[in-house]
Amino acid sequence: MNDVAQNSDIATIDHVTKQYPLPRNRFGRRLHLHCVEDVSLRIRVGEVLGLVGESGSGKSTLARLLLGLVPADSGRIDVAGLRVGTLRGAQLRQLRRSAQLVFQDPHAALDPRMTLQESLLAPLQQHRIGTPQERLRRVTNALAEVGLDDSFLARRPGDCSGGQLQRVVIARALLLEPQLLVCDEPVSALDASVQATILNLLVDLRRSRELSMLFISHDLRVVKFLADRVAVLYLGQVVEMATHDSLFTGALHPYTLALLDSGHGHRIDAATPDRLKGEPPSPVSPPPGCLFNTRCPLATDRCRAEQPDLVDAGEGHQVRCHRWTGSRKLLAVEESRA
Ligand code: ADP
Ligand code: MG
């Protein structure tokens, strides 16, 4: 990679692993939960990288690793030119400004006792930005940017709907003028009718603000709506990564194909999709070989013994599967037999 390419990344995650030790079992052995396994990702400036995977696949942990909220066991993470995990003082404050998190539950993100004005002023006060008048102006501008008028300033979270609160949370994230917005299931807790309005707001903001985003969802439809590239996570591993079009029209991994093919409107975890039989294996004792082999209709002895690498399938499309060259055809044959 040359310098120019490196500089065009707002964030890079390089061979990052995170495990959680479990309490010792009755034989005195300590097992580990494999949460994020040797993940490498890059988010380019101005890009929305979608991250999709079933519940428990490690999406939120990856988001927290990226923001330096949990330490990695190994690997390297850079955000906005800062080496995450090594920062103190002014550099840590810089990271806290440059990268902002919006997560699922807006009620949990805001103090119910504080007015929205107080909640929105807090980050500006913490970072000592502007005079009191300037801060208030910034807050009202940020509210307007997310489609809320000044009357919200005096309200408390209890006086607002979930969708309105998620707008407030987004406004608060924007106040510090971040370069990277990490959205972890930002619409999963909202009514279907409200989801689209928040997604449209995020689309508008990424354009007007030239924001880079890591956009996380268990729902492929949601990711499809705004991701430029998509990474698919299975049991803490990236199993496929491709541009939006390559992924949605030319997916190669049997897991991604199962997700896309599901008869449930591309929802991954609400109902088990037709093709995706059974539960994912336990992250405490993942199977030998390919992690997906226990659910894969194409699994062979090799898949049960030997873990596939993430390989380049052309034009930046990456896939972790021994059988990717014929996966689409092979799955069609399996289907016709069934
Ligand atoms: P997702 O966001 O995709 O649902 P998470 O990153 O929240 O997945 O969790 C991935 C796995 O790591 C899950 O099995 C979860 O139980 C486990 N996990 C997450 N955080 C911790 C923690 N602090 N301690 C122990 N296990 C954890
Ligand atoms: Mg999560």
PDB file of N, CA and C and ligand atoms in Angstrom, residues 20-22 33-36 53-62 64 184-185 216 233 283, ligand 1:
ATOM      1  N   TYR A  20     -12.518 -12.996  25.318  1.00  0.00           N
ATOM      2  CA  TYR A  20     -12.842 -12.748  26.712  1.00  0.00           C
ATOM      3  C   TYR A  20     -12.599 -14.027  27.504  1.00  0.00           C
ATOM      4  N   PRO A  21     -11.806 -13.946  28.580  1.00  0.00           N
ATOM      5  CA  PRO A  21     -11.611 -15.140  29.408  1.00  0.00           C
ATOM      6  C   PRO A  21     -12.895 -15.444  30.189  1.00  0.00           C
ATOM      7  N   LEU A  22     -13.229 -16.698  30.287  1.00  0.00           N
ATOM      8  CA  LEU A  22     -14.394 -17.102  31.076  1.00  0.00           C
ATOM      9  C   LEU A  22     -13.896 -17.589  32.439  1.00  0.00           C
ATOM     10  N   LEU A  33     -13.758 -16.905  25.215  1.00  0.00           N
ATOM     11  CA  LEU A  33     -14.783 -16.652  24.223  1.00  0.00           C
ATOM     12  C   LEU A  33     -14.125 -15.891  23.058  1.00  0.00           C
ATOM     13  N   HIS A  34     -14.200 -16.488  21.881  1.00  0.00           N
ATOM     14  CA  HIS A  34     -13.565 -15.883  20.701  1.00  0.00           C
ATOM     15  C   HIS A  34     -14.518 -14.844  20.118  1.00  0.00           C
ATOM     16  N   CYS A  35     -14.218 -13.596  20.364  1.00  0.00           N
ATOM     17  CA  CYS A  35     -15.186 -12.550  20.046  1.00  0.00           C
ATOM     18  C   CYS A  35     -14.880 -11.892  18.706  1.00  0.00           C
ATOM     19  N   VAL A  36     -13.626 -11.507  18.509  1.00  0.00           N
ATOM     20  CA  VAL A  36     -13.183 -10.931  17.229  1.00  0.00           C
ATOM     21  C   VAL A  36     -11.882 -11.649  16.867  1.00  0.00           C
ATOM     22  N   GLY A  53     -23.963  -9.078  10.383  1.00  0.00           N
ATOM     23  CA  GLY A  53     -23.746 -10.395  10.972  1.00  0.00           C
ATOM     24  C   GLY A  53     -24.821 -10.666  12.004  1.00  0.00           C
ATOM     25  N   GLU A  54     -25.007 -11.945  12.309  1.00  0.00           N
ATOM     26  CA  GLU A  54     -26.015 -12.317  13.292  1.00  0.00           C
ATOM     27  C   GLU A  54     -25.655 -11.765  14.672  1.00  0.00           C
ATOM     28  N   SER A  55     -26.641 -11.753  15.543  1.00  0.00           N
ATOM     29  CA  SER A  55     -26.417 -11.347  16.916  1.00  0.00           C
ATOM     30  C   SER A  55     -25.332 -12.227  17.540  1.00  0.00           C
ATOM     31  N   GLY A  56     -24.357 -11.616  18.206  1.00  0.00           N
ATOM     32  CA  GLY A  56     -23.274 -12.362  18.835  1.00  0.00           C
ATOM     33  C   GLY A  56     -22.063 -12.572  17.936  1.00  0.00           C
ATOM     34  N   SER A  57     -22.096 -12.019  16.720  1.00  0.00           N
ATOM     35  CA  SER A  57     -20.972 -12.255  15.796  1.00  0.00           C
ATOM     36  C   SER A  57     -19.781 -11.330  16.072  1.00  0.00           C
ATOM     37  N   GLY A  58     -19.949 -10.367  16.982  1.00  0.00           N
ATOM     38  CA  GLY A  58     -18.819  -9.526  17.355  1.00  0.00           C
ATOM     39  C   GLY A  58     -18.877  -8.112  16.809  1.00  0.00           C
ATOM     40  N   LYS A  59     -20.033  -7.698  16.288  1.00  0.00           N
ATOM     41  CA  LYS A  59     -20.143  -6.377  15.657  1.00  0.00           C
ATOM     42  C   LYS A  59     -19.913  -5.244  16.661  1.00  0.00           C
ATOM     43  N   SER A  60     -20.619  -5.304  17.781  1.00  0.00           N
ATOM     44  CA  SER A  60     -20.489  -4.214  18.761  1.00  0.00           C
ATOM     45  C   SER A  60     -19.091  -4.180  19.353  1.00  0.00           C
ATOM     46  N   THR A  61     -18.507  -5.351  19.556  1.00  0.00           N
ATOM     47  CA  THR A  61     -17.146  -5.381  20.095  1.00  0.00           C
ATOM     48  C   THR A  61     -16.186  -4.718  19.120  1.00  0.00           C
ATOM     49  N   LEU A  62     -16.382  -4.970  17.842  1.00  0.00           N
ATOM     50  CA  LEU A  62     -15.521  -4.342  16.843  1.00  0.00           C
ATOM     51  C   LEU A  62     -15.673  -2.811  16.876  1.00  0.00           C
ATOM     52  N   ARG A  64     -16.489  -1.058  19.472  1.00  0.00           N
ATOM     53  CA  ARG A  64     -15.879  -0.546  20.706  1.00  0.00           C
ATOM     54  C   ARG A  64     -14.360  -0.608  20.647  1.00  0.00           C
ATOM     55  N   ASP A 184     -24.012   1.827  15.528  1.00  0.00           N
ATOM     56  CA  ASP A 184     -24.184   0.427  15.900  1.00  0.00           C
ATOM     57  C   ASP A 184     -25.678   0.134  16.032  1.00  0.00           C
ATOM     58  N   GLU A 185     -26.258  -0.451  15.020  1.00  0.00           N
ATOM     59  CA  GLU A 185     -27.690  -0.776  15.002  1.00  0.00           C
ATOM     60  C   GLU A 185     -28.540   0.453  15.325  1.00  0.00           C
ATOM     61  N   ILE A 216     -23.341  -0.469  11.310  1.00  0.00           N
ATOM     62  CA  ILE A 216     -23.506  -1.853  11.758  1.00  0.00           C
ATOM     63  C   ILE A 216     -24.979  -2.216  11.825  1.00  0.00           C
ATOM     64  N   LEU A 233     -19.676 -10.569   8.886  1.00  0.00           N
ATOM     65  CA  LEU A 233     -18.988 -11.155  10.027  1.00  0.00           C
ATOM     66  C   LEU A 233     -19.691 -12.445  10.431  1.00  0.00           C
ATOM     67  N   PRO A 283     -19.185 -19.486  20.510  1.00  0.00           N
ATOM     68  CA  PRO A 283     -17.888 -18.824  20.332  1.00  0.00           C
ATOM     69  C   PRO A 283     -16.851 -19.286  21.357  1.00  0.00           C
TER      70      PRO A 283
HETATM   71  P1  ADP B   1     -22.988  -8.415  18.268  1.00  0.00           P
HETATM   72  O1  ADP B   1     -22.911  -6.948  18.461  1.00  0.00           O
HETATM   73  O2  ADP B   1     -22.657  -8.871  16.882  1.00  0.00           O
HETATM   74  O3  ADP B   1     -24.295  -8.998  18.719  1.00  0.00           O
HETATM   75  P2  ADP B   1     -21.069  -8.561  20.456  1.00  0.00           P
HETATM   76  O4  ADP B   1     -19.828  -7.895  20.005  1.00  0.00           O
HETATM   77  O5  ADP B   1     -21.967  -7.798  21.351  1.00  0.00           O
HETATM   78  O6  ADP B   1     -21.864  -9.111  19.186  1.00  0.00           O
HETATM   79  O7  ADP B   1     -20.679  -9.906  21.193  1.00  0.00           O
HETATM   80  C1  ADP B   1     -19.913 -10.923  20.566  1.00  0.00           C
HETATM   81  C2  ADP B   1     -19.685 -12.048  21.552  1.00  0.00           C
HETATM   82  O8  ADP B   1     -18.833 -11.599  22.597  1.00  0.00           O
HETATM   83  C3  ADP B   1     -20.958 -12.539  22.201  1.00  0.00           C
HETATM   84  O9  ADP B   1     -20.861 -13.938  22.362  1.00  0.00           O
HETATM   85  C4  ADP B   1     -20.940 -11.831  23.542  1.00  0.00           C
HETATM   86  O10 ADP B   1     -21.624 -12.585  24.503  1.00  0.00           O
HETATM   87  C5  ADP B   1     -19.460 -11.752  23.843  1.00  0.00           C
HETATM   88  N1  ADP B   1     -19.090 -10.574  24.655  1.00  0.00           N
HETATM   89  C6  ADP B   1     -19.224  -9.285  24.326  1.00  0.00           C
HETATM   90  N2  ADP B   1     -18.774  -8.465  25.286  1.00  0.00           N
HETATM   91  C7  ADP B   1     -18.316  -9.283  26.290  1.00  0.00           C
HETATM   92  C8  ADP B   1     -17.705  -9.069  27.583  1.00  0.00           C
HETATM   93  N3  ADP B   1     -17.477  -7.830  28.038  1.00  0.00           N
HETATM   94  N4  ADP B   1     -17.395 -10.154  28.313  1.00  0.00           N
HETATM   95  C9  ADP B   1     -17.616 -11.405  27.867  1.00  0.00           C
HETATM   96  N5  ADP B   1     -18.175 -11.675  26.663  1.00  0.00           N
HETATM   97  C10 ADP B   1     -18.516 -10.641  25.882  1.00  0.00           C
END
